[in-house]
């Protein structure tokens, strides 16, 4: 078994394993790897296992940190979607892969986190015996195969909101130029600053998503004004993802921009033979999470694929959590 890194991985082999693996996600594609390496403050490394000129496993690891003093305490390696594996020899390849990744990122990051978008339940023991902790993170996934069932599974409130928004004159369009991306980003940044209070990628990242065609922007329009939208990366024929969602819901209470953005993506999935809409998270099982209730009303299946975390520097991890909370309190 040969370990390949970055440009040693052939594009043909990379695309082939993405096409056939049941554990693929859009965040493990060559395009996402390229995207991350073109944005200041973000980088990505790719690892693959090859045998007899065939890739057996693959993983894109994204290295993130905040600007300024926060950067030292926020260095983290994120594996979005989870490793790409073939079912045959999956355990052996996974162990080899996560060991190699741990060795590489022990000094580069404070922790490594795998955010699963597929069910890795059969490999749980592999992670645990290699020192990874399990987080019971939940998610909603919506079957978009049948248009009638897709609509019927919506809660009565969601159906009412969609009807009212359409009757009020709300329309949906795909973004056509950078100026529209900038308007979307302004709304998203406001949401993160005022409510979510978590790190947000720079505007360059969102411009690159548009320019490289990594994801579609569905924009909610009311009286010729953008009042919300959603970014949806797509794994062709497999899944469409809610990557970032925002809406001026307080300012436009009768137009329900967040609901309309989500519904637009689900309708697009149905019209384009994409079987699954993935909400990309519904919080930790057993802990209050208001967004979980909101997402549940779109008729999806609640799944627990979880997350795995490897703390590579326990002392800095503890200090960093305290320091970042302190810095956040100072700013609020």
Tab-separated table of C-alpha atoms in Angstrom:
chain	number	residue	atom	x	y	z
A	1	UNK	CA	0.000	0.000	0.000
A	2	UNK	CA	1.434	3.352	-1.076
A	3	UNK	CA	0.595	6.651	0.650
A	4	UNK	CA	0.199	9.518	-1.833
A	5	UNK	CA	0.029	13.213	-1.007
A	6	UNK	CA	-1.512	16.181	-2.795
A	7	UNK	CA	-0.313	16.422	-6.412
A	8	UNK	CA	0.900	12.818	-6.342
A	9	UNK	CA	-2.764	11.794	-6.561
A	10	UNK	CA	-3.923	11.462	-10.156
A	11	UNK	CA	-7.086	13.427	-11.025
A	12	UNK	CA	-8.466	10.357	-12.814
A	13	UNK	CA	-8.020	8.123	-9.787
A	14	UNK	CA	-9.404	10.805	-7.473
A	15	UNK	CA	-12.561	11.280	-9.537
A	16	UNK	CA	-13.014	7.526	-9.912
A	17	UNK	CA	-13.027	6.787	-6.191
A	18	UNK	CA	-15.408	9.712	-5.577
A	19	UNK	CA	-17.765	8.257	-8.191
A	20	UNK	CA	-17.871	4.721	-6.774
A	21	UNK	CA	-17.428	5.086	-3.023
A	22	UNK	CA	-20.533	5.025	-0.779
A	23	UNK	CA	-18.635	7.403	1.551
A	24	UNK	CA	-18.073	10.221	-0.927
A	25	UNK	CA	-19.010	13.844	-0.327
A	26	UNK	CA	-18.543	17.051	-2.294
A	27	UNK	CA	-16.020	18.193	0.331
A	28	UNK	CA	-13.601	15.440	-0.662
A	29	UNK	CA	-13.479	16.338	-4.336
A	30	UNK	CA	-10.508	17.836	-6.214
A	31	UNK	CA	-12.499	21.054	-6.667
A	32	UNK	CA	-12.922	21.601	-2.923
A	33	UNK	CA	-9.232	20.859	-2.381
A	34	UNK	CA	-8.308	23.480	-5.004
A	35	UNK	CA	-10.760	25.987	-3.549
A	36	UNK	CA	-9.288	25.775	-0.050
A	37	UNK	CA	-5.774	26.305	-1.351
A	38	UNK	CA	-6.724	29.470	-3.217
A	39	UNK	CA	-8.077	31.401	-0.220
A	40	UNK	CA	-5.803	33.255	2.228
A	41	UNK	CA	-5.952	31.808	5.734
A	42	UNK	CA	-7.129	28.365	4.561
A	43	UNK	CA	-5.164	25.427	3.251
A	44	UNK	CA	-5.876	21.811	2.469
A	45	UNK	CA	-3.877	18.629	2.113
A	46	UNK	CA	-4.972	15.458	0.384
A	47	UNK	CA	-3.982	11.923	1.341
A	48	UNK	CA	-4.656	8.756	-0.644
A	49	UNK	CA	-3.815	5.080	-0.410
A	50	UNK	CA	-2.939	3.356	-3.669
A	51	UNK	CA	-2.533	-0.319	-4.485
A	52	UNK	CA	-1.992	-1.765	-7.955
A	53	UNK	CA	-2.597	1.699	-9.467
A	54	UNK	CA	-6.033	1.935	-7.834
A	55	UNK	CA	-6.985	4.290	-5.027
A	56	UNK	CA	-8.293	2.428	-1.987
A	57	UNK	CA	-8.999	5.452	0.240
A	58	UNK	CA	-8.771	9.231	0.136
A	59	UNK	CA	-9.088	12.160	2.503
A	60	UNK	CA	-8.958	15.959	2.168
A	61	UNK	CA	-7.959	17.714	5.398
A	62	UNK	CA	-8.660	21.443	5.671
A	63	UNK	CA	-6.462	23.478	8.012
A	64	UNK	CA	-8.154	26.525	9.528
A	65	UNK	CA	-7.247	29.242	12.001
A	66	UNK	CA	-8.560	32.645	12.976
A	67	UNK	CA	-6.621	35.842	12.229
A	68	UNK	CA	-4.454	37.604	14.798
A	69	UNK	CA	-3.886	36.366	18.329
A	70	UNK	CA	-6.804	33.943	18.066
A	71	UNK	CA	-4.934	32.029	15.377
A	72	UNK	CA	-2.542	30.357	17.796
A	73	UNK	CA	-5.408	28.931	19.850
A	74	UNK	CA	-7.720	28.050	16.969
A	75	UNK	CA	-5.536	25.931	14.676
A	76	UNK	CA	-7.777	23.059	13.672
A	77	UNK	CA	-7.799	20.400	10.988
A	78	UNK	CA	-11.278	19.625	9.684
A	79	UNK	CA	-12.213	16.666	7.512
A	80	UNK	CA	-15.512	17.772	6.002
A	81	UNK	CA	-17.788	14.918	4.992
A	82	UNK	CA	-15.456	12.158	6.228
A	83	UNK	CA	-12.832	9.952	4.547
A	84	UNK	CA	-13.622	8.344	1.204
A	85	UNK	CA	-13.361	4.553	1.455
A	86	UNK	CA	-14.089	1.459	-0.543
A	87	UNK	CA	-16.048	-1.091	1.483
A	88	UNK	CA	-13.507	-3.839	0.800
A	89	UNK	CA	-10.470	-3.448	3.103
A	90	UNK	CA	-12.185	-0.389	4.581
A	91	UNK	CA	-11.020	-0.898	8.169
A	92	UNK	CA	-7.375	-1.440	7.265
A	93	UNK	CA	-7.306	1.533	4.905
A	94	UNK	CA	-9.083	3.799	7.380
A	95	UNK	CA	-6.630	2.966	10.170
A	96	UNK	CA	-3.658	3.586	7.895
A	97	UNK	CA	-5.211	6.844	6.686
A	98	UNK	CA	-6.099	8.363	10.080
A	99	UNK	CA	-2.715	7.360	11.511
A	100	UNK	CA	-0.957	9.183	8.667
A	101	UNK	CA	-3.173	12.229	9.119
A	102	UNK	CA	-2.600	12.289	12.878
A	103	UNK	CA	1.167	12.139	12.393
A	104	UNK	CA	1.040	14.996	9.899
A	105	UNK	CA	-1.221	17.336	11.872
A	106	UNK	CA	-0.130	16.730	15.456
A	107	UNK	CA	2.108	19.797	15.365
A	108	UNK	CA	0.091	21.799	12.851
A	109	UNK	CA	-3.200	21.749	14.745
A	110	UNK	CA	-4.619	21.615	18.249
A	111	UNK	CA	-7.259	19.106	17.217
A	112	UNK	CA	-8.494	17.151	14.199
A	113	UNK	CA	-12.228	16.761	13.642
A	114	UNK	CA	-14.103	14.557	11.199
A	115	UNK	CA	-17.567	15.855	10.357
A	116	UNK	CA	-19.374	12.847	8.942
A	117	UNK	CA	-22.003	13.291	6.235
A	118	UNK	CA	-22.230	9.523	5.694
A	119	UNK	CA	-22.741	6.604	8.065
A	120	UNK	CA	-19.367	5.396	9.385
A	121	UNK	CA	-20.966	3.287	12.123
A	122	UNK	CA	-19.205	0.086	11.037
A	123	UNK	CA	-15.836	1.816	11.553
A	124	UNK	CA	-16.490	3.256	15.015
A	125	UNK	CA	-14.133	0.813	16.734
A	126	UNK	CA	-11.308	1.835	14.391
A	127	UNK	CA	-11.586	5.436	15.522
A	128	UNK	CA	-11.967	4.628	19.213
A	129	UNK	CA	-8.981	2.292	19.426
A	130	UNK	CA	-6.850	4.948	17.741
A	131	UNK	CA	-7.657	7.549	20.375
A	132	UNK	CA	-10.474	9.437	18.666
A	133	UNK	CA	-13.465	10.613	20.682
A	134	UNK	CA	-17.030	10.329	19.411
A	135	UNK	CA	-19.506	13.237	19.411
A	136	UNK	CA	-23.190	12.221	18.885
A	137	UNK	CA	-23.824	14.892	16.271
A	138	UNK	CA	-27.121	14.718	14.411
A	139	UNK	CA	-28.320	15.796	10.988
A	140	UNK	CA	-31.405	15.885	8.794
A	141	UNK	CA	-31.415	14.436	5.286
A	142	UNK	CA	-34.389	14.874	2.974
A	143	UNK	CA	-35.441	12.411	0.264
A	144	UNK	CA	-36.052	14.586	-2.791
A	145	UNK	CA	-36.965	11.831	-5.226
A	146	UNK	CA	-40.731	12.387	-5.387
A	147	UNK	CA	-42.103	15.960	-5.777
A	148	UNK	CA	-45.493	15.211	-4.235
A	149	UNK	CA	-44.022	13.426	-1.204
A	150	UNK	CA	-41.381	16.143	-0.861
A	151	UNK	CA	-44.093	18.761	-0.445
A	152	UNK	CA	-46.456	16.598	1.610
A	153	UNK	CA	-43.764	15.884	4.207
A	154	UNK	CA	-43.393	19.588	4.942
A	155	UNK	CA	-45.063	20.704	8.160
A	156	UNK	CA	-48.254	22.738	7.830
A	157	UNK	CA	-46.326	25.831	8.965
A	158	UNK	CA	-43.717	25.391	6.245
A	159	UNK	CA	-46.413	24.924	3.577
A	160	UNK	CA	-48.181	28.052	4.810
A	161	UNK	CA	-44.945	30.079	4.760
A	162	UNK	CA	-44.104	29.014	1.208
A	163	UNK	CA	-47.601	29.865	-0.055
A	164	UNK	CA	-47.614	33.266	1.660
A	165	UNK	CA	-44.155	34.122	0.353
A	166	UNK	CA	-45.029	33.202	-3.236
A	167	UNK	CA	-48.337	35.094	-3.055
A	168	UNK	CA	-46.506	38.184	-1.749
A	169	UNK	CA	-44.273	38.209	-4.836
A	170	UNK	CA	-41.154	36.349	-3.687
A	171	UNK	CA	-39.129	34.716	-6.474
A	172	UNK	CA	-35.967	32.610	-6.639
A	173	UNK	CA	-33.011	33.042	-8.947
A	174	UNK	CA	-29.527	31.650	-9.280
A	175	UNK	CA	-26.721	34.160	-8.730
A	176	UNK	CA	-25.345	35.557	-11.984
A	177	UNK	CA	-22.489	37.861	-10.959
A	178	UNK	CA	-20.143	38.819	-8.139
A	179	UNK	CA	-22.225	41.816	-7.093
A	180	UNK	CA	-25.020	39.424	-6.098
A	181	UNK	CA	-22.548	37.297	-4.159
A	182	UNK	CA	-21.467	40.422	-2.280
A	183	UNK	CA	-25.088	41.214	-1.373
A	184	UNK	CA	-25.578	37.668	-0.150
A	185	UNK	CA	-22.377	37.843	1.897
A	186	UNK	CA	-23.469	41.106	3.547
A	187	UNK	CA	-26.647	39.390	4.838
A	188	UNK	CA	-24.697	36.294	5.912
A	189	UNK	CA	-22.044	38.338	7.715
A	190	UNK	CA	-24.729	40.280	9.571
A	191	UNK	CA	-26.301	37.006	10.709
A	192	UNK	CA	-22.982	35.638	11.972
A	193	UNK	CA	-22.052	38.861	13.754
A	194	UNK	CA	-25.392	39.358	15.474
A	195	UNK	CA	-26.728	35.851	16.138
A	196	UNK	CA	-24.486	32.924	15.330
A	197	UNK	CA	-21.270	34.499	16.667
A	198	UNK	CA	-18.997	31.903	15.101
A	199	UNK	CA	-16.096	32.291	12.646
A	200	UNK	CA	-17.075	32.944	9.041
A	201	UNK	CA	-14.915	32.491	5.962
A	202	UNK	CA	-13.797	35.672	4.218
A	203	UNK	CA	-15.708	37.101	1.261
A	204	UNK	CA	-12.963	35.784	-1.021
A	205	UNK	CA	-13.974	32.224	-0.123
A	206	UNK	CA	-17.578	32.844	-1.238
A	207	UNK	CA	-16.452	34.576	-4.413
A	208	UNK	CA	-14.244	31.573	-5.219
A	209	UNK	CA	-17.186	29.206	-4.690
A	210	UNK	CA	-19.059	31.148	-7.369
A	211	UNK	CA	-16.159	31.610	-9.794
A	212	UNK	CA	-15.043	27.973	-9.634
A	213	UNK	CA	-18.579	26.597	-9.834
A	214	UNK	CA	-18.206	24.660	-6.589
A	215	UNK	CA	-21.735	25.462	-5.480
A	216	UNK	CA	-24.955	27.085	-6.638
A	217	UNK	CA	-26.282	30.248	-5.036
A	218	UNK	CA	-30.077	30.332	-4.822
A	219	UNK	CA	-31.157	33.890	-4.025
A	220	UNK	CA	-34.503	34.966	-2.588
A	221	UNK	CA	-35.793	38.088	-4.359
A	222	UNK	CA	-38.519	40.462	-3.189
A	223	UNK	CA	-39.257	43.728	-4.969
A	224	UNK	CA	-35.974	43.430	-6.900
A	225	UNK	CA	-33.973	43.093	-3.673
A	226	UNK	CA	-31.987	40.104	-2.392
A	227	UNK	CA	-33.424	39.249	1.036
A	228	UNK	CA	-31.793	35.867	1.578
A	229	UNK	CA	-30.206	32.869	-0.045
A	230	UNK	CA	-28.434	29.573	0.258
A	231	UNK	CA	-25.137	28.123	-1.019
A	232	UNK	CA	-25.450	24.543	-2.170
A	233	UNK	CA	-22.454	22.457	-3.250
A	234	UNK	CA	-23.588	19.460	-5.284
A	235	UNK	CA	-22.222	15.939	-5.612
A	236	UNK	CA	-23.742	15.079	-8.972
A	237	UNK	CA	-26.438	12.419	-8.809
A	238	UNK	CA	-25.898	11.932	-5.074
A	239	UNK	CA	-26.506	14.891	-2.807
A	240	UNK	CA	-27.033	18.649	-2.526
A	241	UNK	CA	-25.813	20.350	0.657
A	242	UNK	CA	-26.969	23.339	2.699
A	243	UNK	CA	-23.525	24.866	3.170
A	244	UNK	CA	-24.560	28.388	4.190
A	245	UNK	CA	-28.055	29.824	4.602
A	246	UNK	CA	-29.179	33.337	5.488
A	247	UNK	CA	-32.245	35.546	5.330
A	248	UNK	CA	-33.558	38.884	6.491
A	249	UNK	CA	-36.319	37.088	8.375
A	250	UNK	CA	-36.936	39.844	10.909
A	251	UNK	CA	-37.149	42.570	8.275
A	252	UNK	CA	-39.328	40.517	5.879
A	253	UNK	CA	-41.568	38.487	8.138
A	254	UNK	CA	-44.219	37.808	5.488
A	255	UNK	CA	-41.675	36.682	2.879
A	256	UNK	CA	-39.880	33.967	4.935
A	257	UNK	CA	-36.546	34.227	3.080
A	258	UNK	CA	-34.787	31.392	4.956
A	259	UNK	CA	-37.647	28.995	4.353
A	260	UNK	CA	-37.849	29.954	0.685
A	261	UNK	CA	-34.102	29.507	0.197
A	262	UNK	CA	-34.214	26.010	1.679
A	263	UNK	CA	-37.273	25.039	-0.360
A	264	UNK	CA	-35.608	26.351	-3.534
A	265	UNK	CA	-32.674	23.985	-3.008
A	266	UNK	CA	-34.987	21.037	-2.335
A	267	UNK	CA	-37.010	21.779	-5.477
A	268	UNK	CA	-33.804	22.050	-7.497
A	269	UNK	CA	-32.741	18.632	-6.186
A	270	UNK	CA	-36.026	17.083	-7.277
A	271	UNK	CA	-35.948	18.727	-10.710
A	272	UNK	CA	-32.359	17.640	-11.333
A	273	UNK	CA	-32.492	14.047	-10.095
A	274	UNK	CA	-30.447	14.659	-6.959
A	275	UNK	CA	-31.855	12.190	-4.412
A	276	UNK	CA	-30.796	13.798	-1.119
A	277	UNK	CA	-30.833	17.285	0.400
A	278	UNK	CA	-28.419	17.410	3.339
A	279	UNK	CA	-28.916	20.026	6.074
A	280	UNK	CA	-25.312	19.534	7.270
A	281	UNK	CA	-26.082	19.459	10.962
A	282	UNK	CA	-28.751	19.407	13.651
A	283	UNK	CA	-26.653	19.745	16.789
A	284	UNK	CA	-25.500	17.314	19.456
A	285	UNK	CA	-27.991	14.693	20.587
A	286	UNK	CA	-29.509	15.527	23.965
A	287	UNK	CA	-28.508	19.199	23.914
A	288	UNK	CA	-30.906	22.035	23.153
A	289	UNK	CA	-30.472	23.348	19.637
A	290	UNK	CA	-33.172	25.670	18.359
A	291	UNK	CA	-32.257	25.215	14.712
A	292	UNK	CA	-33.003	21.482	15.016
A	293	UNK	CA	-36.698	22.175	15.442
A	294	UNK	CA	-36.691	24.543	12.464
A	295	UNK	CA	-34.991	21.993	10.215
A	296	UNK	CA	-37.237	19.150	11.402
A	297	UNK	CA	-40.256	20.831	9.782
A	298	UNK	CA	-38.903	20.197	6.284
A	299	UNK	CA	-39.733	16.500	6.537
A	300	UNK	CA	-36.231	15.032	6.605
A	301	UNK	CA	-34.930	11.966	8.403
A	302	UNK	CA	-33.030	12.619	11.625
A	303	UNK	CA	-29.747	10.689	11.491
A	304	UNK	CA	-26.814	10.428	13.855
A	305	UNK	CA	-23.643	9.975	11.821
A	306	UNK	CA	-21.663	11.761	14.521
A	307	UNK	CA	-18.301	13.429	14.517
A	308	UNK	CA	-14.894	12.158	15.582
A	309	UNK	CA	-12.302	14.315	17.287
A	310	UNK	CA	-8.618	13.771	17.980
A	311	UNK	CA	-7.132	16.294	20.408
A	312	UNK	CA	-3.491	16.560	19.436
A	313	UNK	CA	-2.511	19.165	22.044
A	314	UNK	CA	-4.717	18.789	25.159
A	315	UNK	CA	-3.160	21.704	27.040
A	316	UNK	CA	-3.544	24.197	24.186
A	317	UNK	CA	-7.003	22.813	23.498
A	318	UNK	CA	-8.136	23.670	27.045
A	319	UNK	CA	-6.369	27.035	27.047
A	320	UNK	CA	-7.725	27.826	23.595
A	321	UNK	CA	-11.333	27.114	24.548
A	322	UNK	CA	-11.029	29.396	27.555
A	323	UNK	CA	-9.165	32.116	25.649
A	324	UNK	CA	-11.593	32.195	22.728
A	325	UNK	CA	-14.565	32.433	25.088
A	326	UNK	CA	-12.838	35.312	26.881
A	327	UNK	CA	-12.098	37.165	23.644
A	328	UNK	CA	-15.691	36.637	22.542
A	329	UNK	CA	-16.978	38.103	25.831
A	330	UNK	CA	-14.779	41.165	25.416
A	331	UNK	CA	-16.295	41.828	21.978
A	332	UNK	CA	-19.916	41.442	23.079
